[in-house]
mmCIF file of C-alpha atoms in Angstrom:
data_model
loop_
_atom_site.group_PDB
_atom_site.id
_atom_site.type_symbol
_atom_site.label_atom_id
_atom_site.label_comp_id
_atom_site.label_asym_id
_atom_site.label_seq_id
_atom_site.Cartn_x
_atom_site.Cartn_y
_atom_site.Cartn_z
ATOM 1 C CA GLY A 65 157.797 101.396 83.921
ATOM 2 C CA GLN A 66 155.402 101.430 87.247
ATOM 3 C CA GLN A 67 153.865 98.121 87.848
ATOM 4 C CA VAL A 68 151.048 97.970 90.862
ATOM 5 C CA MET A 69 149.683 94.132 91.409
ATOM 6 C CA GLN A 70 147.055 92.873 93.608
ATOM 7 C CA ILE A 71 146.291 89.772 95.443
ATOM 8 C CA PRO A 72 144.255 87.663 95.803
ATOM 9 C CA GLN A 73 142.506 88.409 91.787
ATOM 10 C CA TYR A 74 138.995 87.027 92.994
ATOM 11 C CA GLN A 75 137.903 86.176 96.493
ATOM 12 C CA HIS A 76 134.231 84.641 97.477
ATOM 13 C CA VAL A 77 133.170 85.255 100.925
ATOM 14 C CA GLN A 78 130.002 84.507 102.851
ATOM 15 C CA GLU A 79 128.162 87.294 104.041
ATOM 16 C CA GLY A 80 129.631 88.316 107.663
ATOM 17 C CA GLU A 81 133.355 87.126 107.203
ATOM 18 C CA ASP A 82 136.306 89.409 106.615
ATOM 19 C CA PHE A 83 137.607 90.603 102.780
ATOM 20 C CA THR A 84 141.624 91.474 102.168
ATOM 21 C CA THR A 85 143.488 92.809 99.494
ATOM 22 C CA TYR A 86 147.346 93.675 98.857
ATOM 23 C CA CYS A 87 148.571 95.989 96.667
ATOM 24 C CA ASN A 88 152.270 96.359 95.834
ATOM 25 C CA SER A 89 153.609 98.675 93.698
ATOM 26 C CA SER A 90 157.570 98.376 91.685
ATOM 27 C CA THR A 91 158.475 101.385 92.374
ATOM 28 C CA THR A 92 158.108 104.375 96.235
ATOM 29 C CA LEU A 93 154.910 106.139 95.423
ATOM 30 C CA SER A 94 153.627 109.426 96.168
ATOM 31 C CA ASN A 95 150.256 108.642 96.976
ATOM 32 C CA ILE A 96 147.768 105.495 96.278
ATOM 33 C CA GLN A 97 144.016 105.599 95.981
ATOM 34 C CA TRP A 98 141.409 102.794 95.882
ATOM 35 C CA TYR A 99 138.629 102.313 93.432
ATOM 36 C CA LYS A 100 135.332 99.862 93.705
ATOM 37 C CA GLN A 101 133.953 99.136 90.403
ATOM 38 C CA ARG A 102 130.729 97.552 90.636
ATOM 39 C CA PRO A 103 129.458 94.832 88.050
ATOM 40 C CA GLY A 104 128.404 96.383 84.632
ATOM 41 C CA GLY A 105 129.584 99.740 86.179
ATOM 42 C CA HIS A 106 132.585 102.092 86.013
ATOM 43 C CA PRO A 107 135.140 103.027 89.023
ATOM 44 C CA VAL A 108 134.346 104.990 91.667
ATOM 45 C CA PHE A 109 136.963 106.819 93.689
ATOM 46 C CA LEU A 110 137.201 105.574 97.469
ATOM 47 C CA ILE A 111 140.035 106.675 99.436
ATOM 48 C CA GLN A 112 143.107 108.200 98.756
ATOM 49 C CA LEU A 113 146.115 107.653 101.355
ATOM 50 C CA VAL A 114 149.477 110.371 101.210
ATOM 51 C CA LYS A 115 151.577 109.672 104.136
ATOM 52 C CA SER A 116 153.941 106.951 105.087
ATOM 53 C CA GLY A 117 151.978 104.205 107.567
ATOM 54 C CA GLU A 118 148.783 106.041 107.150
ATOM 55 C CA VAL A 119 145.780 104.105 108.182
ATOM 56 C CA LYS A 120 141.704 105.369 106.834
ATOM 57 C CA LYS A 121 138.976 104.185 108.238
ATOM 58 C CA GLN A 122 135.189 104.192 106.362
ATOM 59 C CA LYS A 123 132.739 102.666 108.278
ATOM 60 C CA ARG A 124 133.530 98.906 107.564
ATOM 61 C CA LEU A 125 136.560 99.365 105.222
ATOM 62 C CA THR A 126 140.223 100.484 106.610
ATOM 63 C CA PHE A 127 142.905 101.326 104.398
ATOM 64 C CA GLN A 128 146.799 101.205 105.243
ATOM 65 C CA PHE A 129 149.859 102.884 103.300
ATOM 66 C CA GLY A 130 152.801 100.683 104.235
ATOM 67 C CA GLU A 131 155.795 102.609 105.919
ATOM 68 C CA ALA A 132 157.830 102.274 102.451
ATOM 69 C CA LYS A 133 155.008 103.719 100.621
ATOM 70 C CA LYS A 134 155.476 100.821 97.799
ATOM 71 C CA ASN A 135 152.190 98.435 99.067
ATOM 72 C CA SER A 136 148.439 98.923 100.909
ATOM 73 C CA SER A 137 145.486 96.735 101.594
ATOM 74 C CA LEU A 138 142.075 96.756 102.262
ATOM 75 C CA HIS A 139 140.285 95.017 104.700
ATOM 76 C CA ILE A 140 136.467 94.990 104.856
ATOM 77 C CA THR A 141 134.772 93.721 108.085
ATOM 78 C CA ALA A 142 132.117 91.678 107.895
ATOM 79 C CA THR A 143 131.246 91.955 104.476
ATOM 80 C CA GLN A 144 127.620 92.764 103.558
ATOM 81 C CA THR A 145 126.207 91.844 99.705
ATOM 82 C CA THR A 146 126.758 95.059 98.844
ATOM 83 C CA ASP A 147 130.493 94.916 99.182
ATOM 84 C CA VAL A 148 130.005 93.087 96.136
ATOM 85 C CA GLY A 149 132.481 94.382 93.019
ATOM 86 C CA THR A 150 136.332 94.736 92.150
ATOM 87 C CA TYR A 151 138.274 96.890 94.257
ATOM 88 C CA PHE A 152 141.501 98.572 92.475
ATOM 89 C CA CYS A 153 144.471 100.109 94.034
ATOM 90 C CA ALA A 154 146.221 103.090 91.891
ATOM 91 C CA GLY A 155 149.030 104.065 92.370
ATOM 92 C CA ALA A 156 150.723 107.978 91.530
ATOM 93 C CA GLY A 157 154.194 107.920 90.849
ATOM 94 C CA THR A 158 155.986 111.338 90.000
ATOM 95 C CA ALA A 159 154.256 112.018 86.923
ATOM 96 C CA SER A 160 150.221 113.076 87.168
ATOM 97 C CA LYS A 161 148.893 110.094 85.797
ATOM 98 C CA LEU A 162 148.007 106.792 88.356
ATOM 99 C CA THR A 163 148.955 103.278 87.378
ATOM 100 C CA PHE A 164 146.203 100.765 88.164
ATOM 101 C CA GLY A 165 146.762 97.856 89.906
ATOM 102 C CA THR A 166 145.478 94.342 88.535
ATOM 103 C CA GLY A 167 142.130 94.934 90.884
ATOM 104 C CA THR A 168 140.586 91.757 93.119
ATOM 105 C CA ARG A 169 136.722 90.574 92.335
ATOM 106 C CA LEU A 170 135.237 90.701 95.615
ATOM 107 C CA GLN A 171 131.387 87.890 95.552
ATOM 108 C CA VAL A 172 129.619 88.182 98.857
ATOM 109 C CA THR A 173 127.376 85.236 99.312
ATOM 110 C CA LEU A 174 124.808 84.621 101.808
ATOM 111 C CA ASP B 228 123.965 118.291 86.720
ATOM 112 C CA GLY B 229 127.515 117.769 86.563
ATOM 113 C CA GLY B 230 129.875 114.857 85.747
ATOM 114 C CA ILE B 231 131.312 112.718 82.910
ATOM 115 C CA THR B 232 129.273 112.119 80.184
ATOM 116 C CA GLN B 233 130.650 109.006 77.256
ATOM 117 C CA SER B 234 128.118 108.346 73.962
ATOM 118 C CA PRO B 235 127.110 105.386 72.778
ATOM 119 C CA LYS B 236 126.982 103.180 75.529
ATOM 120 C CA TYR B 237 127.410 100.415 73.472
ATOM 121 C CA LEU B 238 129.210 100.653 69.485
ATOM 122 C CA PHE B 239 129.546 98.052 66.973
ATOM 123 C CA ARG B 240 132.210 98.603 64.052
ATOM 124 C CA LYS B 241 133.082 96.440 61.446
ATOM 125 C CA GLU B 242 136.795 95.217 61.437
ATOM 126 C CA GLY B 243 139.135 98.005 59.310
ATOM 127 C CA GLN B 244 136.937 100.878 60.446
ATOM 128 C CA ASN B 245 138.257 103.643 62.313
ATOM 129 C CA VAL B 246 135.765 104.978 65.475
ATOM 130 C CA THR B 247 135.346 107.497 67.712
ATOM 131 C CA LEU B 248 134.198 107.723 70.793
ATOM 132 C CA SER B 249 133.489 110.623 72.611
ATOM 133 C CA CYS B 250 133.929 112.007 76.314
ATOM 134 C CA GLU B 251 132.531 115.154 77.530
ATOM 135 C CA GLN B 252 132.903 116.784 81.286
ATOM 136 C CA ASN B 253 131.356 120.062 82.876
ATOM 137 C CA LEU B 254 133.340 119.628 86.039
ATOM 138 C CA ASN B 255 135.811 122.193 85.353
ATOM 139 C CA HIS B 256 138.854 119.748 85.146
ATOM 140 C CA ASP B 257 142.057 120.530 84.197
ATOM 141 C CA ALA B 258 143.245 116.398 83.443
ATOM 142 C CA MET B 259 141.449 113.811 81.152
ATOM 143 C CA TYR B 260 142.253 109.745 80.342
ATOM 144 C CA TRP B 261 141.161 107.339 78.946
ATOM 145 C CA TYR B 262 141.691 103.737 79.310
ATOM 146 C CA ARG B 263 140.898 100.368 78.184
ATOM 147 C CA GLN B 264 139.429 97.301 80.091
ATOM 148 C CA ASP B 265 139.563 94.138 79.435
ATOM 149 C CA PRO B 266 137.071 91.324 80.946
ATOM 150 C CA GLY B 267 138.660 90.499 83.925
ATOM 151 C CA GLN B 268 141.476 92.748 83.699
ATOM 152 C CA GLY B 269 142.130 95.661 84.883
ATOM 153 C CA LEU B 270 142.628 99.502 83.095
ATOM 154 C CA ARG B 271 145.425 100.225 81.522
ATOM 155 C CA LEU B 272 146.350 104.354 80.174
ATOM 156 C CA ILE B 273 145.791 104.616 76.447
ATOM 157 C CA TYR B 274 146.311 108.924 76.724
ATOM 158 C CA TYR B 275 146.683 111.052 78.742
ATOM 159 C CA SER B 276 145.708 115.254 78.588
ATOM 160 C CA GLN B 277 146.548 118.211 81.426
ATOM 161 C CA ILE B 278 145.650 120.983 79.667
ATOM 162 C CA VAL B 279 143.887 121.956 75.946
ATOM 163 C CA ASN B 280 145.799 121.652 72.783
ATOM 164 C CA ASP B 281 148.533 119.210 74.865
ATOM 165 C CA PHE B 282 148.377 115.079 75.515
ATOM 166 C CA GLN B 283 150.749 112.152 76.321
ATOM 167 C CA LYS B 284 150.342 108.296 75.409
ATOM 168 C CA GLY B 285 149.978 106.038 77.637
ATOM 169 C CA ASP B 286 151.047 102.289 78.380
ATOM 170 C CA ILE B 287 149.317 101.486 75.344
ATOM 171 C CA ALA B 288 148.901 104.248 72.814
ATOM 172 C CA GLU B 289 149.238 102.318 69.343
ATOM 173 C CA GLY B 290 146.933 102.375 67.051
ATOM 174 C CA TYR B 291 144.840 104.984 68.939
ATOM 175 C CA SER B 292 144.796 108.685 68.695
ATOM 176 C CA VAL B 293 143.218 111.760 70.693
ATOM 177 C CA SER B 294 142.640 115.608 70.666
ATOM 178 C CA ARG B 295 141.901 118.070 73.002
ATOM 179 C CA GLU B 296 140.815 121.065 71.320
ATOM 180 C CA LYS B 297 138.501 121.863 73.854
ATOM 181 C CA LYS B 298 138.835 121.779 77.961
ATOM 182 C CA GLU B 299 135.174 119.613 77.935
ATOM 183 C CA SER B 300 136.113 116.916 75.662
ATOM 184 C CA PHE B 301 138.568 114.517 75.249
ATOM 185 C CA PRO B 302 137.687 112.670 72.196
ATOM 186 C CA LEU B 303 139.261 109.287 70.949
ATOM 187 C CA THR B 304 140.128 107.667 68.085
ATOM 188 C CA VAL B 305 139.924 103.691 67.774
ATOM 189 C CA THR B 306 141.995 103.151 64.091
ATOM 190 C CA SER B 307 141.870 100.150 62.003
ATOM 191 C CA ALA B 308 145.539 100.081 63.354
ATOM 192 C CA GLN B 309 143.925 98.592 66.433
ATOM 193 C CA LYS B 310 144.683 94.710 66.347
ATOM 194 C CA ASN B 311 142.704 94.049 69.003
ATOM 195 C CA PRO B 312 140.057 96.701 69.413
ATOM 196 C CA THR B 313 137.169 95.151 71.202
ATOM 197 C CA ALA B 314 137.455 96.078 75.120
ATOM 198 C CA PHE B 315 135.514 98.499 77.268
ATOM 199 C CA TYR B 316 136.310 101.872 77.151
ATOM 200 C CA LEU B 317 136.282 104.821 80.370
ATOM 201 C CA CYS B 318 137.208 107.958 80.122
ATOM 202 C CA ALA B 319 138.370 109.949 83.341
ATOM 203 C CA SER B 320 138.682 113.555 84.420
ATOM 204 C CA SER B 321 140.476 114.965 87.331
ATOM 205 C CA MET B 322 141.343 118.342 88.741
ATOM 206 C CA GLY B 323 144.931 118.159 87.414
ATOM 207 C CA THR B 324 146.304 121.288 89.293
ATOM 208 C CA SER B 325 148.604 120.269 91.812
ATOM 209 C CA GLY B 326 151.065 118.551 88.973
ATOM 210 C CA ARG B 327 150.754 115.437 90.659
ATOM 211 C CA ALA B 328 148.163 112.557 90.539
ATOM 212 C CA ASP B 329 144.663 113.253 92.219
ATOM 213 C CA THR B 330 141.212 111.940 92.396
ATOM 214 C CA GLN B 331 139.600 110.693 88.970
ATOM 215 C CA TYR B 332 136.337 110.525 88.217
ATOM 216 C CA PHE B 333 135.486 108.258 85.387
ATOM 217 C CA GLY B 334 132.033 108.116 82.814
ATOM 218 C CA PRO B 335 130.108 105.404 82.590
ATOM 219 C CA GLY B 336 132.184 103.742 79.676
ATOM 220 C CA THR B 337 131.380 102.370 76.007
ATOM 221 C CA ARG B 338 131.683 99.235 75.244
ATOM 222 C CA LEU B 339 132.758 98.550 71.650
ATOM 223 C CA THR B 340 133.267 95.369 69.944
ATOM 224 C CA VAL B 341 134.540 94.976 66.354
ATOM 225 C CA LEU B 342 133.099 92.126 64.038
#
């Protein structure tokens, strides 16, 4: 079945440093979504990418979808303590369900 | 106030007992999902339903059962056959009208501990 892997599993940065998490699917995706889960909370939708090579920005967050539609990345510029949490990518194949990645936990310290 | 509710937030059960987790949504969404999350892990799909009176197994359905008698409700039963039921259970819904995976909205989750 479809598998979605994320690296790194965990990253600890100083506030102001940049952060990137990478997502790789074993199969071609129709779209990829990104979610953020704060500690003790539930996943919250951030963005969806559909087109090959698509790049979208949300303030300090930049999302990319690979040309082959099998990988994606999330880059955060100048992290803040409010960015703390686990970031999940979720890939959509041909069915109506999503396959969630393993997640990257981000810790930001002052 | 629209959204997804799950109750209770924390649930304790003795080993060998069945337990049912509640999930209700008032977003008028067609599709609903149940995920399991273990500490430090991603989300694994247990069951999903695209329409009332129909549901499909996800990746880890063994030991679980669901029903979808109403559009708003998708309860999950954790049976005694589930070997390791202690986990954080998340319910989600999506519009589901496109036939493809669209944005999912999650409830606050139920943390189940089996003693």
